[in-house]
Backbone as a chain_set.jsonl record, in Angstrom:
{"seq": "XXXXXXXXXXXXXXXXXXXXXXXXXXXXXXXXXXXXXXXXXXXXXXXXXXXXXXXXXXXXXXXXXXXXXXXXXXXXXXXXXXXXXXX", "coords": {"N": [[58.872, -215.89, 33.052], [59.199, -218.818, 35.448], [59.889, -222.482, 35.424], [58.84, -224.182, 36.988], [60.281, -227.314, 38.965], [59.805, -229.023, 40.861], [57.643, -229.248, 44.025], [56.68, -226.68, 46.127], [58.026, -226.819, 49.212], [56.558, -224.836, 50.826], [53.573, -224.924, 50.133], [50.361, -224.675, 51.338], [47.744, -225.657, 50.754], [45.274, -228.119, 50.5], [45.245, -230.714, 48.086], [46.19, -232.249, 45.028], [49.645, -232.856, 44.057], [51.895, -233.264, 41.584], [55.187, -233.749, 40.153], [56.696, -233.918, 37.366], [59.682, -235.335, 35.46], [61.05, -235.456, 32.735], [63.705, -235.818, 31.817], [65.502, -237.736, 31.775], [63.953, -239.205, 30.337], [64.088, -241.203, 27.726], [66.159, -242.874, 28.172], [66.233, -245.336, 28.901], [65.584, -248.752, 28.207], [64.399, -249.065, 25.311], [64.389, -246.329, 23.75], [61.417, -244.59, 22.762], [59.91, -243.78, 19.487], [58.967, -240.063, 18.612], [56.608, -238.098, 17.461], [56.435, -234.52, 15.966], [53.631, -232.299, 15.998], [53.808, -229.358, 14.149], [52.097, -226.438, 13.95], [51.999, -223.62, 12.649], [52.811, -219.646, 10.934], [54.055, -219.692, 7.545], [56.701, -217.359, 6.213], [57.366, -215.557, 2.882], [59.443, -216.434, 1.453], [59.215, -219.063, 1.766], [59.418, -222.364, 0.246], [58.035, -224.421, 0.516], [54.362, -225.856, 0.107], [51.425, -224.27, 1.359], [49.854, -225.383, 3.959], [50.335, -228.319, 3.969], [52.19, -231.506, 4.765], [55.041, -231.85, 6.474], [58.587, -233.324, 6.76], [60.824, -232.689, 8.902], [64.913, -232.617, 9.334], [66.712, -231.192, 10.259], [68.046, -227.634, 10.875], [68.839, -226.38, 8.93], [67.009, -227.602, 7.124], [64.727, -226.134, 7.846], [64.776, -223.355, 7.804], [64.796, -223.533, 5.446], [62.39, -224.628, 3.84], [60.89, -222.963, 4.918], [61.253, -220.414, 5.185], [64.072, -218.208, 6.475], [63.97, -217.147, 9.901], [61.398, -217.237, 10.476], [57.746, -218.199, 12.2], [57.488, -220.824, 11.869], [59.63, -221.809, 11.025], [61.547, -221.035, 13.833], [59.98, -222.387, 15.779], [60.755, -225.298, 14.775], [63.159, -225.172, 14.953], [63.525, -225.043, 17.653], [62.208, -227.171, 18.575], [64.133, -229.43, 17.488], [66.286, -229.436, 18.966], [65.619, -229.795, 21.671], [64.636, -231.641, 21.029], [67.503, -233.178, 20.94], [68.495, -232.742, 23.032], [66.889, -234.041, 25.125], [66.413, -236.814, 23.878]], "CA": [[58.156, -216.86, 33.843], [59.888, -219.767, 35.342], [59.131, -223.08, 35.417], [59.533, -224.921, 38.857], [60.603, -228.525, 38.913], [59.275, -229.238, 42.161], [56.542, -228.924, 44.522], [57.653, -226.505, 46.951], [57.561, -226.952, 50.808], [55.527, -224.022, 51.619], [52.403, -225.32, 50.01], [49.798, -225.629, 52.542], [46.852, -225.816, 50.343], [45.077, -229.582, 50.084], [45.291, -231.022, 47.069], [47.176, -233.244, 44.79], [50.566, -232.126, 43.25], [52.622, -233.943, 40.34], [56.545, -233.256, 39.886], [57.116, -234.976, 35.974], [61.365, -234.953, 35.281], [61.676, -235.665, 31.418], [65.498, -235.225, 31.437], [65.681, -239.035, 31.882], [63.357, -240.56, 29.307], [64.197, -241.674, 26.236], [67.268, -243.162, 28.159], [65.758, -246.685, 28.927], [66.29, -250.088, 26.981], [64.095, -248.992, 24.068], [63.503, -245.248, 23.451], [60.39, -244.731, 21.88], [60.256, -242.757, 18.563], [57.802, -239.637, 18.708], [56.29, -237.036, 16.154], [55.583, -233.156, 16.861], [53.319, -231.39, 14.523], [53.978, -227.741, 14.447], [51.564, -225.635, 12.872], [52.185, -222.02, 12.273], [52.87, -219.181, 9.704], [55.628, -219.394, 6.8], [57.366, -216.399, 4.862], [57.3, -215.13, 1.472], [60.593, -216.887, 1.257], [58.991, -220.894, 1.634], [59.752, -223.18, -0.708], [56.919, -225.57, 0.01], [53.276, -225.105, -0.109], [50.793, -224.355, 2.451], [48.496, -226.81, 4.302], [50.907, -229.776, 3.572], [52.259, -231.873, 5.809], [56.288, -231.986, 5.526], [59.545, -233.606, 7.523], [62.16, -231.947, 9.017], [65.557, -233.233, 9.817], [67.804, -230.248, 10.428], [67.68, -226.66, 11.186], [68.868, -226.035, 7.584], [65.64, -227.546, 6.597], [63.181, -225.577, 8.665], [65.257, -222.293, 6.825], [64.617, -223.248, 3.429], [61.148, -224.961, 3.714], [59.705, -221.98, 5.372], [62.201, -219.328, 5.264], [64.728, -218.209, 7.904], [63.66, -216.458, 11.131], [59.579, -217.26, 10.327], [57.606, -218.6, 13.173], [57.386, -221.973, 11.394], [61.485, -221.988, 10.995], [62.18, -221.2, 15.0], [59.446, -223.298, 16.136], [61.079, -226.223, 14.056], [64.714, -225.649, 15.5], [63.633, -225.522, 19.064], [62.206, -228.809, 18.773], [64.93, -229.888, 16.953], [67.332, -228.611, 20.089], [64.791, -229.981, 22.624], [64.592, -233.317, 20.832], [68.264, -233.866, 21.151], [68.523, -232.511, 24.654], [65.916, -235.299, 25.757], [66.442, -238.075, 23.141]], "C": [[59.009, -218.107, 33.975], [58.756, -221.627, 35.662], [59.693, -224.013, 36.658], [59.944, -226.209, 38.668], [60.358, -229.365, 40.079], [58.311, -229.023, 42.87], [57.469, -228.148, 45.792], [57.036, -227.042, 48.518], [56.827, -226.15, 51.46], [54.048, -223.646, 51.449], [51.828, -225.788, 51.074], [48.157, -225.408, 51.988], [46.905, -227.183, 50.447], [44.978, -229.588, 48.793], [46.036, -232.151, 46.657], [48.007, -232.615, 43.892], [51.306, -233.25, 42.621], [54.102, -233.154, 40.315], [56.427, -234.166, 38.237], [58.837, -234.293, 35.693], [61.643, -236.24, 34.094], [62.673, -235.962, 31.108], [66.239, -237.014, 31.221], [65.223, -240.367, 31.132], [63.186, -241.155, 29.071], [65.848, -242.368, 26.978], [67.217, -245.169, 28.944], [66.207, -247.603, 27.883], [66.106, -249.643, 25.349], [63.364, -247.938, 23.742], [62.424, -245.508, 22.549], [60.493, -243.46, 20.729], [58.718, -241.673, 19.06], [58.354, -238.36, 17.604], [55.765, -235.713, 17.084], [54.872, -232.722, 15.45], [53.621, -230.165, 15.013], [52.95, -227.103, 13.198], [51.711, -223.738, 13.378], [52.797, -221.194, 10.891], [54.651, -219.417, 8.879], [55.812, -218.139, 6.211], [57.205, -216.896, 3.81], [58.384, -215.783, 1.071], [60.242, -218.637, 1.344], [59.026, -220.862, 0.354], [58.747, -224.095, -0.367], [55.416, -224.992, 0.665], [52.75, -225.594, 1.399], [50.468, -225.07, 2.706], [49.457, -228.114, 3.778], [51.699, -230.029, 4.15], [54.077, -232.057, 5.139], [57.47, -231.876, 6.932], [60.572, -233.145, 7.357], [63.152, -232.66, 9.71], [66.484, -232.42, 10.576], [66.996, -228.797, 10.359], [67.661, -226.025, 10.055], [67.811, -226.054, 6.957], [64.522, -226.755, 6.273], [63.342, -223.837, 7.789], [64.82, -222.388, 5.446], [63.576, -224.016, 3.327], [60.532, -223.696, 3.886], [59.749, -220.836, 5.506], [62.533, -218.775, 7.053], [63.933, -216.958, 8.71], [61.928, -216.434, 11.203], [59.284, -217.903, 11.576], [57.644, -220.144, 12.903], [59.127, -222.9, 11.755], [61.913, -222.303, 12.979], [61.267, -222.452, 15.702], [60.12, -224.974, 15.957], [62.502, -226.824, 14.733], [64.934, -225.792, 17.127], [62.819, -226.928, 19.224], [62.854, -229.303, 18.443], [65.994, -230.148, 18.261], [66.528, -229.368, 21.294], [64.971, -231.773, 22.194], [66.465, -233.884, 20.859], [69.041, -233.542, 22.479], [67.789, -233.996, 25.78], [65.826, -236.451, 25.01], [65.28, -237.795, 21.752]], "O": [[59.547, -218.567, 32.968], [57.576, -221.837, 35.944], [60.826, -224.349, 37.001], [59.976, -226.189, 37.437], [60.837, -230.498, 40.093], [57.655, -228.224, 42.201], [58.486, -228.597, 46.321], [55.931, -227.503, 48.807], [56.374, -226.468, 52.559], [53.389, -222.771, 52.011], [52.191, -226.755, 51.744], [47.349, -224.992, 52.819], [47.994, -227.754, 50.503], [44.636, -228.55, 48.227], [46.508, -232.96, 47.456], [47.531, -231.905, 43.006], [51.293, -234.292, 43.275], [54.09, -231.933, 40.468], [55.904, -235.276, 38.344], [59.131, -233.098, 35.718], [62.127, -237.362, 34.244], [62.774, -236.469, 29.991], [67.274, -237.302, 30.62], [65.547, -241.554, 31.1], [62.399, -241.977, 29.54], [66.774, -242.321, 26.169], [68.144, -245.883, 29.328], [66.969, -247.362, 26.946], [66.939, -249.709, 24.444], [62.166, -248.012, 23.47], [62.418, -246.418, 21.719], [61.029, -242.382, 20.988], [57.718, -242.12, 19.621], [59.413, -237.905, 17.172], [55.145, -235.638, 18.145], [55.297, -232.759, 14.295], [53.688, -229.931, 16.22], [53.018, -227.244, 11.977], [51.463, -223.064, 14.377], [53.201, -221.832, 9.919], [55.8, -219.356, 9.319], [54.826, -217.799, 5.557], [56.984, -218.071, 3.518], [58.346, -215.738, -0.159], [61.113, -219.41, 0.946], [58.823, -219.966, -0.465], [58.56, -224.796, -1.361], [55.283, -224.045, 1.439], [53.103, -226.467, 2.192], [50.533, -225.974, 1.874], [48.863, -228.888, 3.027], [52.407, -229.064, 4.435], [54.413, -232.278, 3.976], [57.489, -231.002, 7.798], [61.251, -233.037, 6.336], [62.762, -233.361, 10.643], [67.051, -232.936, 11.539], [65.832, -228.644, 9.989], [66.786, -225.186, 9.842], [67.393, -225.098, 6.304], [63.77, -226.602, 5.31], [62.389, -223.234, 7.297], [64.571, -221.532, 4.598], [63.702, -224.412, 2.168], [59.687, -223.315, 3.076], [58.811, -220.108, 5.833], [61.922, -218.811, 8.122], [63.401, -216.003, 8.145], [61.318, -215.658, 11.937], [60.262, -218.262, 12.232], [57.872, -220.787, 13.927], [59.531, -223.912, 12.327], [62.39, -223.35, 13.416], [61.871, -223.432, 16.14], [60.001, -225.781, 16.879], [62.911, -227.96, 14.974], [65.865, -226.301, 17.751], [63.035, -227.638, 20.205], [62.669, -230.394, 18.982], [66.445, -231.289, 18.36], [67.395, -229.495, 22.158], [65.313, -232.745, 22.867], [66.621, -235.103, 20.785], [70.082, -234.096, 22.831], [68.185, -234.596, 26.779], [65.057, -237.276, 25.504], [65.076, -238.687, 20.929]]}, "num_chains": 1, "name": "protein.A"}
């Protein structure tokens, strides 16, 4: 599934359409800081306990908090990858 970036030209429904272009941000006078929560499952392989709330800095992290390739772990490194794509 893709994701369009545009409204195209061969809309001929009424309505109201929105374009939003992120890519530009966080690149103003005074980015703003922001938080993601991620909730989902860890492996038998975490190192920290369930239900508790816990900061990640690196992809290394998200591996050895929650163990590698868990949904917790990839979730962790594509925001990681996303947050320094967009600020």
């Amino acid at each position: 599934m893709t994701i369009q970036t545009s409204v195209p030209v061969s809309t001929r429904k009424p309505g109201t359409f929105f374009e939003f272009n992120i890519a530009n941000a966080a690149r103003g006078l005074v980015p703003l800081q922001s938080r993601i929560v991620l909730v989902g499952m860890q492996g038998a392989a975490a190192t920290k306990t369930a239900l508790e709330v816990n900061q990640i800095f690196s992809e290394a992290d998200a591996d050895l908090f929650y163990g590698q390739g868990t949904e917790l772990a990839l979730m962790a490194k594509f925001a990681l990858r996303s947050g320094k794509r967009f600020g």
